[in-house]
Coordinates of C-alpha atoms in Angstrom, one line a residue:
X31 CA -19.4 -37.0 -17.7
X32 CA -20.4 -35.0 -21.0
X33 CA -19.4 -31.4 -20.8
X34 CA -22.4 -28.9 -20.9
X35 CA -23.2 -27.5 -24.6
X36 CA -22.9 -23.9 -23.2
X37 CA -19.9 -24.7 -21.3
X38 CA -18.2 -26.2 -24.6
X39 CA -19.6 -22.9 -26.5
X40 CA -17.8 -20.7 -23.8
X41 CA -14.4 -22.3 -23.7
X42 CA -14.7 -22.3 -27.6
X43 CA -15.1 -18.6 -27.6
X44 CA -12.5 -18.0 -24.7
X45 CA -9.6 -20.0 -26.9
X46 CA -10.5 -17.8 -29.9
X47 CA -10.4 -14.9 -28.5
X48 CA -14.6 -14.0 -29.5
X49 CA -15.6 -11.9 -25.7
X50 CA -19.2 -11.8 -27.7
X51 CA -19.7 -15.7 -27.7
X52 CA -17.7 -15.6 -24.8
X53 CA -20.5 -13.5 -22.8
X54 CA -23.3 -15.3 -24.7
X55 CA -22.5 -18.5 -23.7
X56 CA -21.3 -17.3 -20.3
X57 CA -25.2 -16.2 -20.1
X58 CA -26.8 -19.1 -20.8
X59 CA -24.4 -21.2 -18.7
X60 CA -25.4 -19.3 -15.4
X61 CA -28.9 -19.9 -16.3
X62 CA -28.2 -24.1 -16.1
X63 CA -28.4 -25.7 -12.9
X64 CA -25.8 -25.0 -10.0
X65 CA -23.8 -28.0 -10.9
X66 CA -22.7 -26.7 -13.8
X67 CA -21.9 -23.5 -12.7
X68 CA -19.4 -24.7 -10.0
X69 CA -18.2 -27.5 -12.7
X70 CA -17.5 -23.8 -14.9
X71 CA -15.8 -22.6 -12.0
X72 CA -13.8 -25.5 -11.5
X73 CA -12.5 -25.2 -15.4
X74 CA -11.8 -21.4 -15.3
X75 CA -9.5 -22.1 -12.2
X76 CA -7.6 -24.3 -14.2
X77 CA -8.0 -22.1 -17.2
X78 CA -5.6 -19.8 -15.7
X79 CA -2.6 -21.7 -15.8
X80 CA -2.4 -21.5 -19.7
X81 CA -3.0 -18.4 -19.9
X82 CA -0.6 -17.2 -17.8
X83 CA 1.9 -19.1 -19.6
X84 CA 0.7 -17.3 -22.8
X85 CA 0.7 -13.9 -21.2
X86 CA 3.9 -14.4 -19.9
X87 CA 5.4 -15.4 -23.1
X88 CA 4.0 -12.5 -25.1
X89 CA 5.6 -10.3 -22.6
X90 CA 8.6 -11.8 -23.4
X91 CA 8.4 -11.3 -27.3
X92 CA 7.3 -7.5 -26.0
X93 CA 10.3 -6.9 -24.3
X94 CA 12.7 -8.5 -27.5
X95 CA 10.7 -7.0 -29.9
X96 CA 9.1 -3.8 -29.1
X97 CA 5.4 -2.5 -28.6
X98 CA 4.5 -4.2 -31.7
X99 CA 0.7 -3.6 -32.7
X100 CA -0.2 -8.0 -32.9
X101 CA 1.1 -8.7 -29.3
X102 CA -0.1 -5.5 -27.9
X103 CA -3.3 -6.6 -28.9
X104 CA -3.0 -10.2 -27.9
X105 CA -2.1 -9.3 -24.4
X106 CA -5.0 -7.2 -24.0
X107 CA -6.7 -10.1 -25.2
X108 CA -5.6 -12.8 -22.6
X109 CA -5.8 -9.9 -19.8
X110 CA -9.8 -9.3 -20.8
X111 CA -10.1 -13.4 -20.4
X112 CA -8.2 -13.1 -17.1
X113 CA -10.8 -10.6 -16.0
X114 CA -14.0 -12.8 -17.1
X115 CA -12.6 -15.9 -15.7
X116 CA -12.2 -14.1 -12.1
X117 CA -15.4 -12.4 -12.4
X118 CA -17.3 -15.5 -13.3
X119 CA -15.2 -17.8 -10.6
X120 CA -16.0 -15.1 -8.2
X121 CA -20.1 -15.3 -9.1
X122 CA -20.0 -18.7 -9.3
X123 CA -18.5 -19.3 -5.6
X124 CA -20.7 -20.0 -2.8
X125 CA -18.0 -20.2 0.1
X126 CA -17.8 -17.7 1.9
X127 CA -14.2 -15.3 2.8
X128 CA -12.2 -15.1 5.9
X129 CA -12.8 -11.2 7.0
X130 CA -11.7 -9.5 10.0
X131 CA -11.2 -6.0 11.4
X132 CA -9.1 -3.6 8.6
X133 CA -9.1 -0.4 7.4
X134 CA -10.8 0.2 4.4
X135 CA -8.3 3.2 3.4
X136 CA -5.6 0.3 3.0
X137 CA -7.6 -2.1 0.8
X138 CA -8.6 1.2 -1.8
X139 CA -5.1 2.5 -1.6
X140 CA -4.2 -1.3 -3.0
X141 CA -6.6 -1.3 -5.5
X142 CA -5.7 2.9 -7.0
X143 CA -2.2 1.3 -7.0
X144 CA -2.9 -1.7 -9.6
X145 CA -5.7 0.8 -11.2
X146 CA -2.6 3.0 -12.1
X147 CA -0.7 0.3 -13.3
X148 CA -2.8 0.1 -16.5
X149 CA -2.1 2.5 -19.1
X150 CA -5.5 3.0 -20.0
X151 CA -5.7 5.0 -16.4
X152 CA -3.1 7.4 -17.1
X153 CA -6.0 9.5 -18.7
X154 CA -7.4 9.1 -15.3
X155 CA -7.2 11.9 -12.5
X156 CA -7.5 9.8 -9.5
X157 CA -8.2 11.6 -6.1
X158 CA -8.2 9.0 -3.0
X159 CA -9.8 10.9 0.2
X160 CA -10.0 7.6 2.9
X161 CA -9.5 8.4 6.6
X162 CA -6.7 5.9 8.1
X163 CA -9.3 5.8 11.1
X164 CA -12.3 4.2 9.5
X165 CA -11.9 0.5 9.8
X166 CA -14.7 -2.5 8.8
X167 CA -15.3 -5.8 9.1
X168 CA -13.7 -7.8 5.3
X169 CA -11.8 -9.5 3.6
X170 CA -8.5 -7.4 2.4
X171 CA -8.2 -8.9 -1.0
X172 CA -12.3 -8.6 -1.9
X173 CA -12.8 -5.2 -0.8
X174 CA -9.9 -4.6 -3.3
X175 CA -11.3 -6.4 -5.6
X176 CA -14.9 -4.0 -5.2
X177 CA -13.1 -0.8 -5.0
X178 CA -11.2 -1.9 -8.5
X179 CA -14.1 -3.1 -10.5
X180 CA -15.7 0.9 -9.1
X181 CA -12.6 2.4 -10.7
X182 CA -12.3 0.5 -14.0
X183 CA -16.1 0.5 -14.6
X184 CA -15.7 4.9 -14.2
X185 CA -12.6 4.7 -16.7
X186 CA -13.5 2.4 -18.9
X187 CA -17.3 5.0 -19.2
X188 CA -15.0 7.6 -20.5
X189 CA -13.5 7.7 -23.8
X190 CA -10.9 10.4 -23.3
X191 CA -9.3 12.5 -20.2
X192 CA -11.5 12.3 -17.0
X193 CA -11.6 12.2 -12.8
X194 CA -12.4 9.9 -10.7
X195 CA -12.6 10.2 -6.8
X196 CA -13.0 7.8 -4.4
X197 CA -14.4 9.3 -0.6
X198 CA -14.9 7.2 2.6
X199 CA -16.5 8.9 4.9
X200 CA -18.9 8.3 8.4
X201 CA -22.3 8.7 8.2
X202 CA -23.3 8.2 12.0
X203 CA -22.5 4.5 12.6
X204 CA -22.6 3.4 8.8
X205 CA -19.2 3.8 7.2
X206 CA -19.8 4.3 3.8
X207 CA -17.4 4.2 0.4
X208 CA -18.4 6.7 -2.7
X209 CA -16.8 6.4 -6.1
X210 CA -17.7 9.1 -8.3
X211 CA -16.8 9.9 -12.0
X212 CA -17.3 12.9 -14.4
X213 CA -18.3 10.8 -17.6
X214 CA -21.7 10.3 -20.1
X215 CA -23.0 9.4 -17.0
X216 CA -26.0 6.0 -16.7
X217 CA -28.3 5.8 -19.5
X218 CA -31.7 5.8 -17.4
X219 CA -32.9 2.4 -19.1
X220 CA -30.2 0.9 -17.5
X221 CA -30.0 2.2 -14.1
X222 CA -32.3 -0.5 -12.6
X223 CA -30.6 -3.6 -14.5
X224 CA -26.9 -2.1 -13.9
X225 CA -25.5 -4.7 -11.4
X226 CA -26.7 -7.7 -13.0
X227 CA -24.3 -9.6 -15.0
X228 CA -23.6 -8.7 -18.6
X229 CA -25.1 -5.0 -18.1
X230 CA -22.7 -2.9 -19.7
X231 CA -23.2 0.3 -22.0
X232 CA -19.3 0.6 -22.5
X233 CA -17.3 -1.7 -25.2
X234 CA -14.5 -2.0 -23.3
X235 CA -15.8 -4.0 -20.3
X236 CA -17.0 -7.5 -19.7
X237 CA -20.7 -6.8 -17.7
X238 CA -19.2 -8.8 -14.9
X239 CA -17.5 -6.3 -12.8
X240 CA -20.4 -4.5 -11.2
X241 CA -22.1 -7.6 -10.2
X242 CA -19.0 -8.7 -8.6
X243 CA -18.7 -5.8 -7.0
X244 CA -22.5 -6.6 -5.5
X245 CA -22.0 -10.2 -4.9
X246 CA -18.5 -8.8 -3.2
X247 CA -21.1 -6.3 -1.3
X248 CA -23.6 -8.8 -0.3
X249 CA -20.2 -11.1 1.3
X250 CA -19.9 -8.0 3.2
X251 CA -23.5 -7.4 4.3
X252 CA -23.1 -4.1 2.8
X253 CA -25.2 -2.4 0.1
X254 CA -24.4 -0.8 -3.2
X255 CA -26.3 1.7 -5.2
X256 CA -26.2 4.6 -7.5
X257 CA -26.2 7.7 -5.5
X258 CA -27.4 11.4 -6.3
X259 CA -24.7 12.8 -8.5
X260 CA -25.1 15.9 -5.5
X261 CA -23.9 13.3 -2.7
X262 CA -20.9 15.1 -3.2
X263 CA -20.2 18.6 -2.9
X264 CA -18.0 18.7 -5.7
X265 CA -18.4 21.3 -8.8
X266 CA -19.3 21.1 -11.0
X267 CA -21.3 17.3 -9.4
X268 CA -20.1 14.3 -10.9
X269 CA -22.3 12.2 -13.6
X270 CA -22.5 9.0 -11.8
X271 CA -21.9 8.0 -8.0
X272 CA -21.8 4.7 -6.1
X273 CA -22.0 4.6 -3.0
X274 CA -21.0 1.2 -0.9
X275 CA -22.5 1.6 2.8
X276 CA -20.7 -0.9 5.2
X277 CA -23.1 -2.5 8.6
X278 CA -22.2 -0.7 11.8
X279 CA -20.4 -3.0 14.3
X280 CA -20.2 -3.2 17.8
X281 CA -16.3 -2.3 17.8
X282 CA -15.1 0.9 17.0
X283 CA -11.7 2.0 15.5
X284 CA -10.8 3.4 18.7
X285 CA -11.9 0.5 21.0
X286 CA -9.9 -1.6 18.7
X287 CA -7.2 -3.7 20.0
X288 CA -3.5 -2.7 18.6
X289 CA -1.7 -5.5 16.3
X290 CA 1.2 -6.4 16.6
X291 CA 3.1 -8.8 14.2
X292 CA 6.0 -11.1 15.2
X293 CA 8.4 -12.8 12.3
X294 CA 10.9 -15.0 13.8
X295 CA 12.6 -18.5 12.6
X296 CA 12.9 -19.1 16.8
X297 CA 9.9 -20.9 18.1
X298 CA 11.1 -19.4 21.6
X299 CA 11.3 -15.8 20.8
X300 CA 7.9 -16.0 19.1
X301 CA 6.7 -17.4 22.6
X302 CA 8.4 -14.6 24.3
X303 CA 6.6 -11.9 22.9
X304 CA 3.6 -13.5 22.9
X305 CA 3.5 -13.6 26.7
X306 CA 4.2 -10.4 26.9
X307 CA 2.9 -8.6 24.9
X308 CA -0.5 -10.9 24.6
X309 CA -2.3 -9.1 27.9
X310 CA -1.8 -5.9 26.0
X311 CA -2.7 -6.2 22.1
X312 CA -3.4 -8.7 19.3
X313 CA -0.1 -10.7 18.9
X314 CA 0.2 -11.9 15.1
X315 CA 3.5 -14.6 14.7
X316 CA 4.9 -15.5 11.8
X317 CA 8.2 -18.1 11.4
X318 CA 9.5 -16.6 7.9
X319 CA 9.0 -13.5 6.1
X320 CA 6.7 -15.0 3.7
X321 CA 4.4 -15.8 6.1
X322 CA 4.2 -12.4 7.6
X323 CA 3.8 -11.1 4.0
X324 CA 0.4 -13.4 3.5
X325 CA -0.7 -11.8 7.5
X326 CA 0.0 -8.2 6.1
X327 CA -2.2 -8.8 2.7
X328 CA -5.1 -9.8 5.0
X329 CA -4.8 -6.4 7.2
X330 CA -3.1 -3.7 8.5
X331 CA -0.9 -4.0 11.6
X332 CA 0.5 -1.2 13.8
X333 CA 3.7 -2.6 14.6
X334 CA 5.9 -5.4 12.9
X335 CA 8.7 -6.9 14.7
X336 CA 11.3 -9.1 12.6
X337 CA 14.5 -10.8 13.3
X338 CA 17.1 -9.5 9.9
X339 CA 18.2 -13.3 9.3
X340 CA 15.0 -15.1 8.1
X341 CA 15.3 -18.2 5.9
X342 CA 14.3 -17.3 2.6
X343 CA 13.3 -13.5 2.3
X344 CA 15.4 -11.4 4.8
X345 CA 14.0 -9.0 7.3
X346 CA 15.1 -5.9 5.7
X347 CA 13.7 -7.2 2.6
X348 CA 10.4 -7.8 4.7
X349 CA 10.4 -4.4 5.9
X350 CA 10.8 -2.6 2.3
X351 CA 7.3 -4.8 1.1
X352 CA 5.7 -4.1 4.4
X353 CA 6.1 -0.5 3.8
X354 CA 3.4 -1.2 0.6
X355 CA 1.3 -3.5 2.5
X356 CA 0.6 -1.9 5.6
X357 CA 1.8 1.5 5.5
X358 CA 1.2 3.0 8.7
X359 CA 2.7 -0.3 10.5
X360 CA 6.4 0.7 12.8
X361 CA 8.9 -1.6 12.4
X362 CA 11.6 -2.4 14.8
X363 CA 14.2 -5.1 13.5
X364 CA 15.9 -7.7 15.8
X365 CA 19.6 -9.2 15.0
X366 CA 22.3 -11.2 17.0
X367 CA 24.8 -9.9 14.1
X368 CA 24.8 -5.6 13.6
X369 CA 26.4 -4.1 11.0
X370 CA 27.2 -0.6 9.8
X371 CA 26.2 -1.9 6.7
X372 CA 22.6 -3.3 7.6
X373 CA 21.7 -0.5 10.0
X374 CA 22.3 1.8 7.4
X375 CA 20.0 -0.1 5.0
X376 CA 17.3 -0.3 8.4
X377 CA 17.7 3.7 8.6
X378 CA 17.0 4.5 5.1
X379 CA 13.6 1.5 5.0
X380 CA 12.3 3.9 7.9
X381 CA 13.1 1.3 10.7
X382 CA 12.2 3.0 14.0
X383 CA 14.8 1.2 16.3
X384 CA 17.0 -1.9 16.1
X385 CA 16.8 -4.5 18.6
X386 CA 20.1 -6.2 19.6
X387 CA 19.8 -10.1 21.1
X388 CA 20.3 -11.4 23.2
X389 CA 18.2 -8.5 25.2
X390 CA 19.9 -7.0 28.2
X391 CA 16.5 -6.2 29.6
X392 CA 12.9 -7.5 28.6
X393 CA 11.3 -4.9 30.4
X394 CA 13.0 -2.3 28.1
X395 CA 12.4 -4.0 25.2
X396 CA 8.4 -3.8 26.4
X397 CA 8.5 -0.4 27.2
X398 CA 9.5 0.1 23.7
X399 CA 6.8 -2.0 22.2
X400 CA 4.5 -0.3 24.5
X401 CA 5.9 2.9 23.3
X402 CA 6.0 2.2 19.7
X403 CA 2.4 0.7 19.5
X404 CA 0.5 3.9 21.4
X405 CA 2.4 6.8 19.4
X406 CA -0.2 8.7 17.5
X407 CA 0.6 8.8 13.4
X408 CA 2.4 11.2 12.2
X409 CA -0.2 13.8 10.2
X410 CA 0.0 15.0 6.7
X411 CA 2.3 17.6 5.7
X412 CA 2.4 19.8 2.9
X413 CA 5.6 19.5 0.5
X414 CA 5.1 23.0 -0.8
X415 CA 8.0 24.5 0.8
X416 CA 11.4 24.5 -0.8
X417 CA 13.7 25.4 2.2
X418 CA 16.0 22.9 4.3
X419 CA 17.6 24.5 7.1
X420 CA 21.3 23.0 7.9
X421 CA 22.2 22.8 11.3
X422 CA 26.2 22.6 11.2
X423 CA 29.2 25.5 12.5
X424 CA 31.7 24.2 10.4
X425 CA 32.5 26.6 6.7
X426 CA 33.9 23.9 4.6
X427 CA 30.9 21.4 4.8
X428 CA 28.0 24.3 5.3
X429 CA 29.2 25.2 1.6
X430 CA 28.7 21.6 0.0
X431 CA 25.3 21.1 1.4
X432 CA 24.3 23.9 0.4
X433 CA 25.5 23.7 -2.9
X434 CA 24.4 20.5 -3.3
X435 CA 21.4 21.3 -2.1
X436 CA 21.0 24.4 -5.0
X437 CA 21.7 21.4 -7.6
X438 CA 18.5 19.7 -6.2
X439 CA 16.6 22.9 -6.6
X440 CA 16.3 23.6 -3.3
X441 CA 17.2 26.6 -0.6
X442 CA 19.5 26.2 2.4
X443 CA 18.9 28.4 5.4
X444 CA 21.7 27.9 7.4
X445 CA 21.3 28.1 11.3
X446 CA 24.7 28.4 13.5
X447 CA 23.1 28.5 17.0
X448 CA 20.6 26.5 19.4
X449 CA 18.7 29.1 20.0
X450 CA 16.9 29.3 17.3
X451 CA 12.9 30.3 16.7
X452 CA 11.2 27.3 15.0
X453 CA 9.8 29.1 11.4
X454 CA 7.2 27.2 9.6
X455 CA 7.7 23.4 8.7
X456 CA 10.9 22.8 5.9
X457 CA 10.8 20.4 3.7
X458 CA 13.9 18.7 5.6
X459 CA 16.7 19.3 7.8
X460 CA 20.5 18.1 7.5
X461 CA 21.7 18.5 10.8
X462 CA 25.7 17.9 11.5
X463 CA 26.7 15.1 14.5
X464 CA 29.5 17.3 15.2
X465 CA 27.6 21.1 15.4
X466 CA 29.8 22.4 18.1
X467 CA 26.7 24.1 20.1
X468 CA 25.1 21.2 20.4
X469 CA 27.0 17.8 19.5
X470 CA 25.6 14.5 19.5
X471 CA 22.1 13.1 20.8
X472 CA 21.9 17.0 21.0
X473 CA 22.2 17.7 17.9
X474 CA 20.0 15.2 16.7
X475 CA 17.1 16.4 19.3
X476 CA 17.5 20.0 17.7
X477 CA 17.2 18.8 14.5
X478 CA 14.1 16.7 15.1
X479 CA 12.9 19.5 16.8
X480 CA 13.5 22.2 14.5
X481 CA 11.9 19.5 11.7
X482 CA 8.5 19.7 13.3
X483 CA 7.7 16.2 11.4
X484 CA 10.0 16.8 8.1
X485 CA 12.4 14.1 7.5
X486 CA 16.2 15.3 8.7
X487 CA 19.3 14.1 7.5
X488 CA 22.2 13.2 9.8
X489 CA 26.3 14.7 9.0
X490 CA 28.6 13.0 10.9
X491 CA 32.6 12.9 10.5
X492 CA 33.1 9.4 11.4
X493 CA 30.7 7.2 10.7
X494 CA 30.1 4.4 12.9
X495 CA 27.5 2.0 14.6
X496 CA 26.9 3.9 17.3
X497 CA 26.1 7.1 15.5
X498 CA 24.6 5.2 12.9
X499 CA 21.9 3.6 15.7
X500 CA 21.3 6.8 17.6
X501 CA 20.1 8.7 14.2
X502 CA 18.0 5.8 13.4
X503 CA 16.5 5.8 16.9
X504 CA 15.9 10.0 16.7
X505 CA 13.7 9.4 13.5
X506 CA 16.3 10.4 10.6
X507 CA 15.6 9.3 7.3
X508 CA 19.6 8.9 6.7
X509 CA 23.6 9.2 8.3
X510 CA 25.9 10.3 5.8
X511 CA 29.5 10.5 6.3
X512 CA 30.1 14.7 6.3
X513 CA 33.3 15.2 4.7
X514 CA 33.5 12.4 2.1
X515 CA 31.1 14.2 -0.4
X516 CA 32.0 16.5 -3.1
X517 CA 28.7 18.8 -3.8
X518 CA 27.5 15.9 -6.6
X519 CA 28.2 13.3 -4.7
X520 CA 26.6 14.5 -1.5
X521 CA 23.1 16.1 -4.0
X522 CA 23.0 12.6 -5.3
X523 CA 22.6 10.8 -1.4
X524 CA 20.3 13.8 0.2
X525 CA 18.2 12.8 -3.0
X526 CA 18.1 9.2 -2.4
X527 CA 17.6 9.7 1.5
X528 CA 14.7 12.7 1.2
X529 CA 13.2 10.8 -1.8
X530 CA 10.0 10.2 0.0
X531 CA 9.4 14.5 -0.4
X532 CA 11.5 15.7 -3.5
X533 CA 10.0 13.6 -6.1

């Protein structure tokens, strides 16, 4: 079959690197008859395959060679191309996206994260203000896609330093998504024509990302418009606003039914929890990490339960990604084979408890599920404060945390006694196994207790699983050895365990 002239004149101007022919011919190939368009679709799909090997190569000749001007050019280059050919794939597709029930917080949260990546964005003052409450009915990786195209079309309007925000918010039973921007604002003469495809006032885009973001929209049964700049209360108001309203549904975030993911190479274990758990929430299996990887990129779960030993990626590996994917997800980690070693790594990944098989009891292990999947999440907390109290009686170890805390910049108040009067939230707590008072699982309550949601740092003399376990069941972030640590030595762990709120 003879190619289309304007599909010959596009891949022409895509291999030479001409985006005005490109668009042109782009143009007047969406105006032919559907057949070509998909048949255009088809060819940008496998388009991608080169191009990936040429981006990946000048990459390479980056690395050995430096920042030079000629590849920094022809990386942007293949990355513009990369962007046209998934905007006009994605216009030119009529099937339709799996979707289900997620929260949009975790899909804009993914998409801020790759906007950041680019160094054109680090102009950018990015503010993300998106309830973890507020789900909808989509598809993960499209509403990422939307909420992307929103925050490159706002950057790419601004020539210099500028702020973007992104707001969800509910407006009765509409859940709606604005994405605001302090730039030149919308020519008028464009406003009407601004989602159709090759509308663009800016030099830097390809016109295809705001009709994607429609067509995404329209997948969605949601709407997308420009907003009144005083939407928002900000001041002074922001230039331009869109705003991206979402169809009310019949189920509510709160009448939702919990997930709960299960990633185990045991066909029986799997079945297990299935049966009973299934009566009680959603139950989401998964025979290799992998797999539970692709499940987590589709949603958000509340609770993931993996084995450690997985063929290919391991569960501890699992639950460092998961952490990205679906952030407010518990994780509970199963093994045949404990270690010191691996519950050490479980406690610093944030693993909430570690599952031993073969179980002694099932009826525990689903009053900790059950357990697990109803705790509320843990608020937001302010990182202002600079104080860790330190729970420990003993003068020889109270002096290296707290000098190793002074080389981290911070101030140790040091507490001696149980009875103590809970101040306002510290930043953190290092709390000693062995505080006389209070040894123990003691210990560890006071020091969750006297954390009021701050991460807190086990000291213990011996180190051992059993100590180890117990800390990681409390909630602590970490279980140091106490007297093995010179004041460096110890500054340099308490950074790496209290990383998530001294950087």
């Amino acid at each position: 079959m003879e190619t289309p002239a304007p599909l010959v004149h596009l891949l022409q101007a895509l291999e030479v690197g001409d985006l005005s022919a490109a668009r042109a011919a782009a143009a007047a190939l969406q105006r032919s008859d559907p057949g070509t368009s998909q048949l255009a679709a088809e060819v940008f799909h496998e388009l991608r395959q080169p191009l990936l090997g040429v981006k990946a190569y000048a990459q390479l000749l980056a690395e050995e060679n430096g920042p030079m001007g000629p590849l920094k050019l022809l990386l942007a280059q293949v990355e513009r191309m990369e962007q046209i050919i998934s905007d006009f794939v994605r216009l030119s597709s009529d099937r339709p996206a799996p979707q289900q029930r997620l929260v949009l917080a975790s899909a804009i949260w993914a998409a801020a994260k790759l906007f950041t990546l680019n160094p054109d964005s680090a102009r950018i003052s990015l503010e993300v203000d998106a309830p973890e409450n507020i789900a909808v009915q989509g598809n993960a990786r499209l509403l990422e896609q939307l909420t992307l195209n929103l925050l490159n079309n706002a950057r790419d309007a601004m020539s210099g330093r500028g702020r973007v925000k992104v707001l969800v918010t509910q407006e009765g039973p509409v859940t709606v998504m604005y994405v605001a921007d302090w730039g030149p604002g919308i020519p008028a003469d464009m406003r009407e024509r601004i989602f159709e495809p090759y509308v663009s006032n800016s030099k830097r885009g390809t016109g295809l990302g705001l009709a994607v973001c429609k067509r995404i929209a329209q997948e969605h049964r949601a709407t997308i418009d420009l907003a009144q700049p005083n939407v928002l209360p900000d001041q002074p108001p922001p230039a331009t606003v869109f705003r991206v309203a979402f169809p009310a549904t019949a189920e509510t975030t709160s009448g939702t039914r919990k997930r709960l993911l299960i990633v185990d190479d045991e066909t029986i274990i799997r079945m297990v929890f299935r049966d009973l758990m299934g009566k009680e929430c959603e139950v989401l299996e998964a025979s290799t990490a992998e797999e539970g990887l692709s499940i987590l990129k589709q949603g958000p779960v509340d609770l993931i339960v993996t084995d450690k030993n997985l063929p290919g990626i391991s569960g501890l590996a699992l639950a460092q990604q998961a952490r990205t994917l679906s952030p407010g997800a518990r994780i509970i980690l199963m093994t045949g084979y404990p270690s010191l070693g691996t519950t050490q790594e479980a406690l610093e990944l944030g693993v909430m408890d570690y599952l031993l098989k073969p179980f002694d009891d099932i009826r525990q292990v689903r009053a900790l599920l059950r357990s697990a999947l109803s705790a509320a999440p843990m608020p937001p907390r302010s990182v202002s404060a600079r104080r860790v109290d330190v729970i420990d009686d003993n003068p020889t170890s109270t002096r290296t945390i707290i000098e190793a805390l002074a080389r981290m910049g911070l101030e140790a108040r040091v507490i001696q006694t149980p009875e103590v009067v809970a101040l306002d939230a510290p930043l953190a707590v290092v709390v000693s196994w062995d505080f006389t008072p209070a040894s123990g699982r003691k210990a560890l309550e006071l020091g969750k207790a006297l954390a009021q949601g701050a991460p807190f740092v086990v000291m213990v003399e011996h180190l051992t699983m059993e100590t180890t376990l117990d800390s990681l069941r409390a909630g602590a972030v970490g279980c140091l050895p106490r007297l093995l640590f010179d004041p460096p030595a110890l500054s340099r762990e308490l950074s790496r365990a209290l990383k998530m709120v001294t950087t």
